[in-house]
Amino acid sequence: MGSHEKPENDGLLSDQSSTVTRAHVEDGVDEEQARRAIADVVGHPKFWLAPVAAVVGLMCLMAAMYMGAVVNPTKNLHNFPIALVNEDVGGSTAEGQPKQNFGDQIVKSMVPTAAKSGIVLTETDRTTALRDLNSGKAYGVVYLGPNFTNVAINMGRSAAPLIQIKPEQPKIEVYINRGSGTFASSITTIFAERVGTQVNAEFGKQMTATVRQQLAANNLDFSGAAQLALSAPVDVAVTEPAPLPDGSANGLSAFYFTLLLILAGFTGAMMVSVIVDGTLGQLPVEFGPLFLLRKRLPISRWGTLAAKWTIMLIIAALQSALYLAVCAAVGTSLPNSFVLWLFSVLAITAVGITASAMMAAFGNLGLILNLVFFVILGLPSSGGTVPLEASPRIFEWLAKVEPMHQVYVGVRAILYFDADFGAGFGESIVVCIVGLIVGLLLGVLVTKWYDRRDWHRLPDQIALPPRLAKLTE
């Protein structure tokens, strides 16, 4: 065990060489030589450049990813799925007149207008539309009822002074589900407002002109109140057929729970690696001024990794249960809690084993690769805050391989969609298992290959090529 004692020299030499310890002298290293070596290293630009470049580069990448994902969702909107149901059966404005279907006219105008803003309206039946809404496949449903045309016609007739008909507005209903994400519901609500503006502008102008023509033909007055009512005849109402229960954080609890799972696997793997390596004598253990380097145990790389994996499996089971306990204590809605626990164990294990394998394969570089893969690229491509259809397309591509998105889809399905396999739960399980297998294969193959080549974790174990040796020195 080394100590941080000052050399016996006093005065200026003692102050300037405080970084040179008694251990150097005891090891036969000349104090002056040690001081010059330290000055050479600290005075070289590489000493400052490497950490600065690493931190600044990673933080700039993080800024680009996070800000690029959220800064302009309206501009980045693409393939945003909303189901469209038109059950309008049509009706006749007067005897002898051809049958009209105002619902068809509105839909014909609405679909291309929505497409220009990146929203895809897919016509389907009501049952399918609601099933897609309640499984996260559609972010909203636009519904026109069977009596839309007849209600509109009666509203026009009510403008005639001699006809006593209680006016009723034709209605377009827009359904949302906050389980698909708060931001997605917000986009659908904004779309509903735009639909109301567009439909009332076009359809209101048409109805006003038609009623004015009919009243003029019968020498009847067109009152100001009737004109005002017909200028905005359609009521566009946003409703939520299946509201989320209390304790769902308005649709954000799934994202934050996903974040907890990823951090448990990623950060847990790093902590386990440091503690295990210190216990096995591979790394020093420091507690304040105490610097302890245990006797290095002759354990293989594969044996070390297997020990870390075993610990991560124990952590996954225990931490998942504790997460549920904490969430229940703070009032989080936790339907299907046992299923959520099982899935959490799978997710933490998959992330933890893969992160440990990355560090075993790449050493210190594996820490940075894990940070980039699991966190920096994972958060903006998760779809948990801003839907992927409102982010640049690169995040949609990343989501296909990023664990955070796949875990989020599974957690969302458990919490909001009754663990429905059709809501992405089944796919999420498959992806987690595939990721777990990849991590296992990477760890086993690489560590056993290192061991077979006798590349043990010992100083100067591997003879480096001259250029690489010069770089490391």
CSV table of C-alpha atoms in Angstrom, one decimal:
chain,number,residue,atom,x,y,z
A,1,MET,CA,0.0,0.0,0.0
A,2,GLY,CA,1.5,3.3,-1.0
A,3,SER,CA,1.2,6.6,0.9
A,4,HIS,CA,1.1,10.2,-0.2
A,5,GLU,CA,4.0,11.4,2.1
A,6,LYS,CA,6.2,14.3,1.2
A,7,PRO,CA,9.9,13.7,0.5
A,8,GLU,CA,12.3,14.5,3.3
A,9,ASN,CA,13.6,17.7,1.5
A,10,ASP,CA,12.3,20.9,2.9
A,11,GLY,CA,11.9,24.4,1.4
A,12,LEU,CA,11.3,25.1,-2.3
A,13,LEU,CA,12.3,21.6,-3.4
A,14,SER,CA,9.7,20.1,-1.1
A,15,ASP,CA,7.0,22.4,-2.4
A,16,GLN,CA,7.8,21.9,-6.1
A,17,SER,CA,8.1,18.1,-5.8
A,18,SER,CA,5.1,17.3,-3.7
A,19,THR,CA,3.9,14.9,-6.4
A,20,VAL,CA,7.1,12.8,-5.9
A,21,THR,CA,6.5,10.4,-3.0
A,22,ARG,CA,8.8,8.5,-0.7
A,23,ALA,CA,7.8,5.4,-2.6
A,24,HIS,CA,9.8,6.5,-5.7
A,25,VAL,CA,13.0,6.8,-3.6
A,26,GLU,CA,12.4,3.5,-2.0
A,27,ASP,CA,11.9,1.9,-5.4
A,28,GLY,CA,15.3,3.1,-6.5
A,29,VAL,CA,14.0,5.9,-8.7
A,30,ASP,CA,16.0,9.1,-8.6
A,31,GLU,CA,13.8,12.0,-7.2
A,32,GLU,CA,15.1,14.4,-9.8
A,33,GLN,CA,14.4,11.9,-12.6
A,34,ALA,CA,10.9,11.4,-11.3
A,35,ARG,CA,10.3,15.1,-11.2
A,36,ARG,CA,11.5,15.6,-14.7
A,37,ALA,CA,9.3,12.7,-15.9
A,38,ILE,CA,6.3,14.2,-14.4
A,39,ALA,CA,7.1,17.6,-15.9
A,40,ASP,CA,7.5,16.0,-19.3
A,41,VAL,CA,4.2,14.3,-19.1
A,42,VAL,CA,2.2,17.2,-17.7
A,43,GLY,CA,3.9,19.7,-19.9
A,44,HIS,CA,3.1,17.8,-23.1
A,45,PRO,CA,0.0,19.0,-25.1
A,46,LYS,CA,-1.3,15.4,-25.3
A,47,PHE,CA,-1.8,15.4,-21.5
A,48,TRP,CA,-4.3,18.2,-21.8
A,49,LEU,CA,-5.7,17.5,-25.3
A,50,ALA,CA,-6.9,13.9,-24.7
A,51,PRO,CA,-9.3,14.6,-21.8
A,52,VAL,CA,-10.5,17.9,-23.2
A,53,ALA,CA,-11.1,16.4,-26.7
A,54,ALA,CA,-12.9,13.4,-25.2
A,55,VAL,CA,-15.3,15.4,-23.0
A,56,VAL,CA,-16.0,18.2,-25.4
A,57,GLY,CA,-16.6,15.7,-28.3
A,58,LEU,CA,-19.0,13.6,-26.3
A,59,MET,CA,-20.9,16.6,-24.9
A,60,CYS,CA,-21.2,18.2,-28.4
A,61,LEU,CA,-22.5,14.9,-29.7
A,62,MET,CA,-25.0,14.8,-26.8
A,63,ALA,CA,-26.1,18.4,-27.6
A,64,ALA,CA,-26.6,17.6,-31.3
A,65,MET,CA,-28.6,14.5,-30.5
A,66,TYR,CA,-30.8,16.0,-27.8
A,67,MET,CA,-31.5,19.4,-29.2
A,68,GLY,CA,-31.8,18.1,-32.8
A,69,ALA,CA,-34.5,15.7,-31.7
A,70,VAL,CA,-36.8,18.2,-30.0
A,71,VAL,CA,-36.0,21.7,-31.4
A,72,ASN,CA,-38.5,21.7,-34.3
A,73,PRO,CA,-41.0,18.8,-34.2
A,74,THR,CA,-43.4,20.5,-36.6
A,75,LYS,CA,-40.8,20.8,-39.3
A,76,ASN,CA,-39.6,17.2,-38.7
A,77,LEU,CA,-43.1,15.7,-38.7
A,78,HIS,CA,-43.4,12.7,-41.0
A,79,ASN,CA,-45.5,9.6,-41.4
A,80,PHE,CA,-47.5,10.6,-38.2
A,81,PRO,CA,-50.2,7.9,-38.1
A,82,ILE,CA,-53.9,9.0,-37.5
A,83,ALA,CA,-56.8,6.7,-38.3
A,84,LEU,CA,-59.7,8.1,-40.2
A,85,VAL,CA,-63.3,6.7,-39.9
A,86,ASN,CA,-66.0,8.1,-42.2
A,87,GLU,CA,-69.4,6.5,-41.5
A,88,ASP,CA,-71.5,9.2,-43.1
A,89,VAL,CA,-74.3,7.7,-45.1
A,90,GLY,CA,-75.2,11.0,-46.9
A,91,GLY,CA,-78.6,12.7,-47.5
A,92,SER,CA,-80.7,14.9,-49.8
A,93,THR,CA,-81.0,18.6,-49.4
A,94,ALA,CA,-84.4,18.7,-51.0
A,95,GLU,CA,-86.9,16.4,-52.7
A,96,GLY,CA,-85.8,15.6,-56.2
A,97,GLN,CA,-82.3,16.7,-55.5
A,98,PRO,CA,-79.4,14.2,-55.9
A,99,LYS,CA,-78.1,12.6,-52.7
A,100,GLN,CA,-75.0,14.3,-51.2
A,101,ASN,CA,-72.3,13.1,-48.8
A,102,PHE,CA,-70.6,15.9,-47.0
A,103,GLY,CA,-68.5,13.5,-45.1
A,104,ASP,CA,-66.9,12.2,-48.3
A,105,GLN,CA,-66.3,15.8,-49.4
A,106,ILE,CA,-64.5,16.7,-46.2
A,107,VAL,CA,-62.4,13.6,-46.2
A,108,LYS,CA,-61.4,14.2,-49.8
A,109,SER,CA,-60.1,17.6,-48.8
A,110,MET,CA,-58.7,16.6,-45.4
A,111,VAL,CA,-56.3,13.8,-46.5
A,112,PRO,CA,-54.0,15.7,-48.9
A,113,THR,CA,-53.9,18.7,-46.6
A,114,ALA,CA,-52.8,16.5,-43.7
A,115,ALA,CA,-50.2,14.8,-45.9
A,116,LYS,CA,-48.5,18.1,-46.6
A,117,SER,CA,-47.9,18.6,-42.9
A,118,GLY,CA,-46.5,15.1,-42.4
A,119,ILE,CA,-49.6,13.4,-41.1
A,120,VAL,CA,-50.9,10.2,-42.7
A,121,LEU,CA,-54.6,9.7,-42.4
A,122,THR,CA,-55.5,6.1,-43.0
A,123,GLU,CA,-59.2,5.3,-43.7
A,124,THR,CA,-60.5,2.3,-41.8
A,125,ASP,CA,-63.4,1.1,-39.8
A,126,ARG,CA,-64.2,2.3,-36.3
A,127,THR,CA,-63.3,-1.0,-34.6
A,128,THR,CA,-59.9,-1.2,-36.2
A,129,ALA,CA,-59.2,2.5,-35.6
A,130,LEU,CA,-59.9,2.2,-31.9
A,131,ARG,CA,-57.9,-1.0,-31.6
A,132,ASP,CA,-54.9,0.8,-33.2
A,133,LEU,CA,-55.4,3.8,-30.9
A,134,ASN,CA,-55.4,1.6,-27.9
A,135,SER,CA,-52.3,-0.2,-28.9
A,136,GLY,CA,-50.2,2.8,-29.9
A,137,LYS,CA,-50.2,2.1,-33.6
A,138,ALA,CA,-52.2,5.2,-34.3
A,139,TYR,CA,-51.8,8.5,-32.3
A,140,GLY,CA,-55.4,9.6,-32.9
A,141,VAL,CA,-58.7,8.8,-34.6
A,142,VAL,CA,-60.8,11.2,-36.7
A,143,TYR,CA,-64.4,10.1,-36.7
A,144,LEU,CA,-67.4,11.3,-38.8
A,145,GLY,CA,-70.7,9.7,-37.7
A,146,PRO,CA,-73.4,8.2,-39.9
A,147,ASN,CA,-75.7,11.3,-39.6
A,148,PHE,CA,-73.1,13.9,-40.4
A,149,THR,CA,-74.7,15.0,-43.7
A,150,ASN,CA,-78.3,14.9,-42.4
A,151,VAL,CA,-77.4,17.0,-39.3
A,152,ALA,CA,-75.7,19.5,-41.6
A,153,ILE,CA,-78.7,19.7,-43.8
A,154,ASN,CA,-81.1,20.2,-40.9
A,155,MET,CA,-78.8,23.0,-39.6
A,156,GLY,CA,-79.1,24.7,-43.0
A,157,ARG,CA,-82.9,24.3,-43.0
A,158,SER,CA,-83.1,25.9,-39.5
A,159,ALA,CA,-81.9,29.2,-41.1
A,160,ALA,CA,-85.3,29.6,-42.8
A,161,PRO,CA,-87.6,31.8,-40.7
A,162,LEU,CA,-90.7,29.8,-41.1
A,163,ILE,CA,-89.2,26.4,-40.3
A,164,GLN,CA,-89.0,25.5,-36.7
A,165,ILE,CA,-86.0,23.1,-36.4
A,166,LYS,CA,-83.7,23.1,-33.4
A,167,PRO,CA,-80.3,23.6,-34.9
A,168,GLU,CA,-77.6,21.0,-34.1
A,169,GLN,CA,-74.0,21.2,-35.3
A,170,PRO,CA,-72.5,18.3,-37.3
A,171,LYS,CA,-69.7,16.9,-35.3
A,172,ILE,CA,-66.2,15.6,-36.1
A,173,GLU,CA,-64.8,13.7,-33.1
A,174,VAL,CA,-61.0,13.3,-32.7
A,175,TYR,CA,-59.9,10.6,-30.2
A,176,ILE,CA,-56.6,10.6,-28.5
A,177,ASN,CA,-54.7,8.3,-26.1
A,178,ARG,CA,-52.1,9.8,-23.8
A,179,GLY,CA,-50.6,6.3,-23.4
A,180,SER,CA,-49.0,6.9,-26.8
A,181,GLY,CA,-47.1,9.8,-25.4
A,182,THR,CA,-48.0,13.3,-24.2
A,183,PHE,CA,-46.3,15.0,-27.1
A,184,ALA,CA,-48.1,12.7,-29.6
A,185,SER,CA,-51.4,13.6,-28.0
A,186,SER,CA,-50.5,17.3,-28.2
A,187,ILE,CA,-49.7,17.0,-31.9
A,188,THR,CA,-53.0,15.3,-32.5
A,189,THR,CA,-54.9,18.0,-30.6
A,190,ILE,CA,-53.2,20.7,-32.7
A,191,PHE,CA,-54.1,18.8,-35.8
A,192,ALA,CA,-57.8,18.7,-34.6
A,193,GLU,CA,-57.8,22.5,-34.2
A,194,ARG,CA,-56.4,22.9,-37.8
A,195,VAL,CA,-59.0,20.5,-39.1
A,196,GLY,CA,-61.7,22.6,-37.4
A,197,THR,CA,-60.4,25.8,-39.0
A,198,GLN,CA,-60.1,24.2,-42.5
A,199,VAL,CA,-63.4,22.4,-42.5
A,200,ASN,CA,-65.3,25.4,-41.2
A,201,ALA,CA,-63.7,27.7,-43.7
A,202,GLU,CA,-64.5,25.5,-46.7
A,203,PHE,CA,-67.7,23.8,-45.6
A,204,GLY,CA,-69.1,26.9,-43.9
A,205,LYS,CA,-68.6,28.9,-47.1
A,206,GLN,CA,-70.4,26.2,-49.1
A,207,MET,CA,-73.4,25.9,-46.7
A,208,THR,CA,-73.8,29.7,-46.4
A,209,ALA,CA,-73.9,30.0,-50.2
A,210,THR,CA,-76.4,27.2,-50.6
A,211,VAL,CA,-78.7,28.5,-47.9
A,212,ARG,CA,-78.5,32.0,-49.2
A,213,GLN,CA,-79.5,30.9,-52.7
A,214,GLN,CA,-82.4,28.8,-51.4
A,215,LEU,CA,-83.7,31.6,-49.2
A,216,ALA,CA,-83.4,34.2,-52.0
A,217,ALA,CA,-85.4,31.9,-54.3
A,218,ASN,CA,-88.2,31.9,-51.8
A,219,ASN,CA,-87.9,35.6,-50.9
A,220,LEU,CA,-86.9,34.8,-47.4
A,221,ASP,CA,-84.5,36.8,-45.2
A,222,PHE,CA,-81.2,35.4,-44.2
A,223,SER,CA,-80.7,36.6,-40.6
A,224,GLY,CA,-77.4,37.6,-39.2
A,225,ALA,CA,-77.5,35.0,-36.5
A,226,ALA,CA,-78.1,32.3,-39.1
A,227,GLN,CA,-75.2,33.5,-41.2
A,228,LEU,CA,-72.9,33.5,-38.1
A,229,ALA,CA,-73.9,30.0,-37.2
A,230,LEU,CA,-73.4,28.7,-40.7
A,231,SER,CA,-70.0,30.4,-41.1
A,232,ALA,CA,-68.6,27.8,-38.6
A,233,PRO,CA,-71.0,24.9,-38.8
A,234,VAL,CA,-68.9,22.0,-37.7
A,235,ASP,CA,-67.9,21.2,-34.1
A,236,VAL,CA,-64.5,19.4,-33.8
A,237,ALA,CA,-64.3,17.8,-30.4
A,238,VAL,CA,-61.2,16.1,-28.9
A,239,THR,CA,-61.9,13.3,-26.5
A,240,GLU,CA,-60.0,10.5,-24.8
A,241,PRO,CA,-62.1,7.3,-24.9
A,242,ALA,CA,-59.8,5.4,-22.4
A,243,PRO,CA,-58.2,8.0,-20.0
A,244,LEU,CA,-55.1,7.0,-18.2
A,245,PRO,CA,-55.4,6.3,-14.5
A,246,ASP,CA,-54.0,8.6,-11.8
A,247,GLY,CA,-50.3,8.0,-11.3
A,248,SER,CA,-49.4,7.7,-15.0
A,249,ALA,CA,-47.6,11.1,-15.1
A,250,ASN,CA,-49.8,12.1,-18.0
A,251,GLY,CA,-48.3,9.4,-20.2
A,252,LEU,CA,-44.6,9.9,-19.1
A,253,SER,CA,-44.3,7.3,-16.4
A,254,ALA,CA,-43.4,4.6,-19.0
A,255,PHE,CA,-40.5,6.8,-20.3
A,256,TYR,CA,-39.0,7.5,-16.8
A,257,PHE,CA,-39.4,3.8,-15.8
A,258,THR,CA,-37.5,2.9,-19.0
A,259,LEU,CA,-34.8,5.3,-18.1
A,260,LEU,CA,-34.5,3.7,-14.7
A,261,LEU,CA,-34.1,0.3,-16.3
A,262,ILE,CA,-31.4,1.4,-18.8
A,263,LEU,CA,-29.4,3.2,-16.1
A,264,ALA,CA,-29.6,0.2,-13.8
A,265,GLY,CA,-28.1,-2.0,-16.5
A,266,PHE,CA,-25.6,0.5,-17.9
A,267,THR,CA,-24.5,2.3,-14.7
A,268,GLY,CA,-24.7,-0.9,-12.7
A,269,ALA,CA,-22.4,-2.7,-15.1
A,270,MET,CA,-19.8,0.1,-14.7
A,271,MET,CA,-20.0,0.1,-10.9
A,272,VAL,CA,-19.8,-3.7,-10.7
A,273,SER,CA,-16.8,-3.7,-13.0
A,274,VAL,CA,-14.9,-1.2,-10.8
A,275,ILE,CA,-15.7,-3.0,-7.6
A,276,VAL,CA,-15.0,-6.5,-8.9
A,277,ASP,CA,-11.7,-5.4,-10.5
A,278,GLY,CA,-10.6,-3.7,-7.3
A,279,THR,CA,-11.5,-6.8,-5.3
A,280,LEU,CA,-9.6,-9.1,-7.7
A,281,GLY,CA,-6.5,-6.8,-7.7
A,282,GLN,CA,-7.0,-5.6,-11.3
A,283,LEU,CA,-7.5,-2.0,-10.3
A,284,PRO,CA,-6.6,0.0,-7.1
A,285,VAL,CA,-9.3,0.7,-4.5
A,286,GLU,CA,-9.3,4.3,-3.1
A,287,PHE,CA,-11.2,5.6,0.0
A,288,GLY,CA,-10.2,9.2,0.5
A,289,PRO,CA,-6.5,9.2,1.2
A,290,LEU,CA,-6.4,5.4,1.4
A,291,PHE,CA,-4.8,3.8,-1.7
A,292,LEU,CA,-5.1,0.0,-1.7
A,293,LEU,CA,-3.9,-2.2,-4.5
A,294,ARG,CA,-4.7,-5.8,-3.6
A,295,LYS,CA,-2.6,-8.7,-4.6
A,296,ARG,CA,-3.5,-9.5,-8.2
A,297,LEU,CA,-5.4,-12.8,-8.4
A,298,PRO,CA,-4.6,-15.1,-11.3
A,299,ILE,CA,-8.1,-15.2,-12.7
A,300,SER,CA,-8.8,-15.3,-16.4
A,301,ARG,CA,-10.6,-12.6,-18.3
A,302,TRP,CA,-13.5,-15.0,-18.9
A,303,GLY,CA,-13.7,-15.8,-15.2
A,304,THR,CA,-13.8,-12.2,-14.3
A,305,LEU,CA,-16.5,-11.4,-16.8
A,306,ALA,CA,-18.6,-14.5,-15.6
A,307,ALA,CA,-18.4,-13.2,-12.0
A,308,LYS,CA,-19.6,-9.7,-13.2
A,309,TRP,CA,-22.5,-11.3,-15.1
A,310,THR,CA,-23.6,-13.3,-12.2
A,311,ILE,CA,-23.7,-10.2,-10.0
A,312,MET,CA,-25.6,-8.3,-12.7
A,313,LEU,CA,-28.2,-11.0,-12.7
A,314,ILE,CA,-28.7,-10.7,-9.0
A,315,ILE,CA,-28.9,-6.9,-9.3
A,316,ALA,CA,-31.5,-7.2,-12.1
A,317,ALA,CA,-33.9,-9.3,-10.0
A,318,LEU,CA,-33.4,-7.3,-6.8
A,319,GLN,CA,-33.4,-3.8,-8.4
A,320,SER,CA,-36.5,-4.5,-10.5
A,321,ALA,CA,-38.4,-5.4,-7.3
A,322,LEU,CA,-37.1,-2.3,-5.5
A,323,TYR,CA,-38.1,-0.1,-8.5
A,324,LEU,CA,-41.7,-1.4,-8.2
A,325,ALA,CA,-41.7,-0.8,-4.5
A,326,VAL,CA,-40.5,2.7,-4.8
A,327,CYS,CA,-42.9,3.5,-7.6
A,328,ALA,CA,-45.8,2.1,-5.7
A,329,ALA,CA,-44.8,4.1,-2.6
A,330,VAL,CA,-44.9,7.4,-4.6
A,331,GLY,CA,-48.3,6.6,-6.1
A,332,THR,CA,-47.3,5.3,-9.6
A,333,SER,CA,-50.0,3.4,-11.4
A,334,LEU,CA,-48.6,-0.2,-11.9
A,335,PRO,CA,-51.0,-2.5,-13.6
A,336,ASN,CA,-49.6,-5.9,-14.5
A,337,SER,CA,-46.9,-5.4,-11.9
A,338,PHE,CA,-45.6,-9.0,-12.0
A,339,VAL,CA,-45.2,-8.9,-15.8
A,340,LEU,CA,-43.5,-5.5,-15.4
A,341,TRP,CA,-41.1,-7.1,-12.9
A,342,LEU,CA,-40.2,-10.0,-15.2
A,343,PHE,CA,-39.7,-7.6,-18.2
A,344,SER,CA,-37.6,-5.3,-16.0
A,345,VAL,CA,-35.3,-8.2,-15.0
A,346,LEU,CA,-34.9,-9.1,-18.7
A,347,ALA,CA,-34.2,-5.5,-19.7
A,348,ILE,CA,-31.6,-4.8,-16.9
A,349,THR,CA,-29.9,-8.2,-17.5
A,350,ALA,CA,-29.7,-7.6,-21.3
A,351,VAL,CA,-28.3,-4.1,-20.9
A,352,GLY,CA,-25.9,-5.0,-18.0
A,353,ILE,CA,-24.5,-8.1,-19.7
A,354,THR,CA,-24.0,-6.3,-23.0
A,355,ALA,CA,-22.4,-3.3,-21.3
A,356,SER,CA,-20.0,-5.6,-19.3
A,357,ALA,CA,-19.1,-7.5,-22.5
A,358,MET,CA,-18.3,-4.2,-24.2
A,359,MET,CA,-15.9,-3.2,-21.3
A,360,ALA,CA,-14.3,-6.7,-21.3
A,361,ALA,CA,-13.8,-6.5,-25.1
A,362,PHE,CA,-12.6,-2.8,-25.4
A,363,GLY,CA,-11.3,-1.9,-22.0
A,364,ASN,CA,-11.6,1.7,-21.0
A,365,LEU,CA,-12.9,2.5,-24.5
A,366,GLY,CA,-15.9,0.3,-23.7
A,367,LEU,CA,-17.0,2.9,-21.1
A,368,ILE,CA,-17.3,5.6,-23.7
A,369,LEU,CA,-18.9,3.2,-26.3
A,370,ASN,CA,-21.5,2.2,-23.7
A,371,LEU,CA,-22.2,5.9,-22.8
A,372,VAL,CA,-22.7,6.7,-26.5
A,373,PHE,CA,-24.8,3.6,-27.3
A,374,PHE,CA,-27.0,3.3,-24.3
A,375,VAL,CA,-27.5,7.0,-23.3
A,376,ILE,CA,-26.4,9.6,-25.8
A,377,LEU,CA,-28.0,7.9,-28.8
A,378,GLY,CA,-30.7,6.1,-26.7
A,379,LEU,CA,-32.5,9.0,-25.1
A,380,PRO,CA,-33.5,11.0,-28.2
A,381,SER,CA,-34.4,7.9,-30.2
A,382,SER,CA,-36.5,6.4,-27.4
A,383,GLY,CA,-39.7,8.0,-28.6
A,384,GLY,CA,-40.7,8.4,-25.0
A,385,THR,CA,-40.9,12.2,-25.0
A,386,VAL,CA,-41.1,13.3,-28.6
A,387,PRO,CA,-42.5,10.7,-31.0
A,388,LEU,CA,-40.1,9.4,-33.6
A,389,GLU,CA,-42.5,10.7,-36.3
A,390,ALA,CA,-41.8,14.2,-35.0
A,391,SER,CA,-38.0,13.9,-34.9
A,392,PRO,CA,-35.4,13.8,-37.7
A,393,ARG,CA,-35.5,10.5,-39.6
A,394,ILE,CA,-32.1,9.5,-38.2
A,395,PHE,CA,-33.6,8.9,-34.8
A,396,GLU,CA,-36.2,6.6,-36.4
A,397,TRP,CA,-33.4,4.5,-37.9
A,398,LEU,CA,-31.5,4.5,-34.6
A,399,ALA,CA,-34.6,3.3,-32.8
A,400,LYS,CA,-34.5,0.0,-34.7
A,401,VAL,CA,-31.3,-0.9,-32.8
A,402,GLU,CA,-31.3,1.3,-29.7
A,403,PRO,CA,-32.2,-0.7,-26.5
A,404,MET,CA,-33.9,2.3,-24.9
A,405,HIS,CA,-36.6,2.5,-27.6
A,406,GLN,CA,-37.3,-1.2,-27.5
A,407,VAL,CA,-37.5,-1.2,-23.7
A,408,TYR,CA,-39.8,1.8,-23.8
A,409,VAL,CA,-42.2,0.2,-26.2
A,410,GLY,CA,-42.4,-2.8,-23.8
A,411,VAL,CA,-42.9,-0.8,-20.7
A,412,ARG,CA,-45.5,1.4,-22.4
A,413,ALA,CA,-47.4,-1.7,-23.5
A,414,ILE,CA,-47.4,-3.1,-19.9
A,415,LEU,CA,-48.4,0.2,-18.2
A,416,TYR,CA,-50.9,1.6,-20.7
A,417,PHE,CA,-52.1,-1.2,-23.1
A,418,ASP,CA,-52.6,-4.1,-20.7
A,419,ALA,CA,-49.4,-5.9,-21.8
A,420,ASP,CA,-50.8,-6.4,-25.3
A,421,PHE,CA,-48.3,-8.2,-27.5
A,422,GLY,CA,-49.8,-6.3,-30.5
A,423,ALA,CA,-48.9,-3.0,-28.8
A,424,GLY,CA,-45.2,-3.8,-29.3
A,425,PHE,CA,-44.7,-5.9,-26.1
A,426,GLY,CA,-43.9,-9.1,-28.0
A,427,GLU,CA,-41.4,-7.4,-30.3
A,428,SER,CA,-39.8,-5.7,-27.3
A,429,ILE,CA,-39.3,-9.1,-25.6
A,430,VAL,CA,-37.7,-10.6,-28.7
A,431,VAL,CA,-35.3,-7.6,-29.2
A,432,CYS,CA,-34.2,-7.8,-25.5
A,433,ILE,CA,-33.5,-11.5,-25.8
A,434,VAL,CA,-31.6,-11.0,-29.1
A,435,GLY,CA,-29.6,-8.2,-27.4
A,436,LEU,CA,-28.9,-10.5,-24.4
A,437,ILE,CA,-27.6,-13.2,-26.8
A,438,VAL,CA,-25.4,-10.8,-28.7
A,439,GLY,CA,-23.9,-9.6,-25.4
A,440,LEU,CA,-23.3,-13.1,-24.2
A,441,LEU,CA,-21.7,-14.1,-27.5
A,442,LEU,CA,-19.5,-11.0,-27.6
A,443,GLY,CA,-18.3,-11.5,-24.0
A,444,VAL,CA,-17.6,-15.2,-24.2
A,445,LEU,CA,-15.9,-15.2,-27.6
A,446,VAL,CA,-13.7,-12.2,-26.9
A,447,THR,CA,-12.6,-13.0,-23.4
A,448,LYS,CA,-11.9,-16.7,-24.2
A,449,TRP,CA,-9.9,-15.5,-27.3
A,450,TYR,CA,-7.9,-13.1,-25.2
A,451,ASP,CA,-7.2,-15.9,-22.6
A,452,ARG,CA,-6.3,-18.3,-25.4
A,453,ARG,CA,-3.7,-15.8,-26.7
A,454,ASP,CA,-2.4,-15.4,-23.1
A,455,TRP,CA,-3.4,-11.8,-23.1
A,456,HIS,CA,-4.0,-11.6,-19.4
A,457,ARG,CA,-4.6,-8.4,-17.5
A,458,LEU,CA,-1.0,-7.9,-16.5
A,459,PRO,CA,1.3,-4.9,-17.1
A,460,ASP,CA,3.3,-5.2,-20.4
A,461,GLN,CA,1.6,-8.5,-21.2
A,462,ILE,CA,1.3,-7.6,-24.9
A,463,ALA,CA,4.1,-6.5,-27.1
A,464,LEU,CA,2.8,-3.5,-29.0
A,465,PRO,CA,3.9,-2.5,-32.5
A,466,PRO,CA,6.5,0.4,-32.4
A,467,ARG,CA,4.1,3.1,-33.6
A,468,LEU,CA,1.4,2.1,-31.1
A,469,ALA,CA,3.9,1.8,-28.3
A,470,LYS,CA,5.1,5.3,-29.1
A,471,LEU,CA,1.6,6.6,-29.0
A,472,THR,CA,0.8,5.0,-25.7
A,473,GLU,CA,4.0,6.3,-24.1
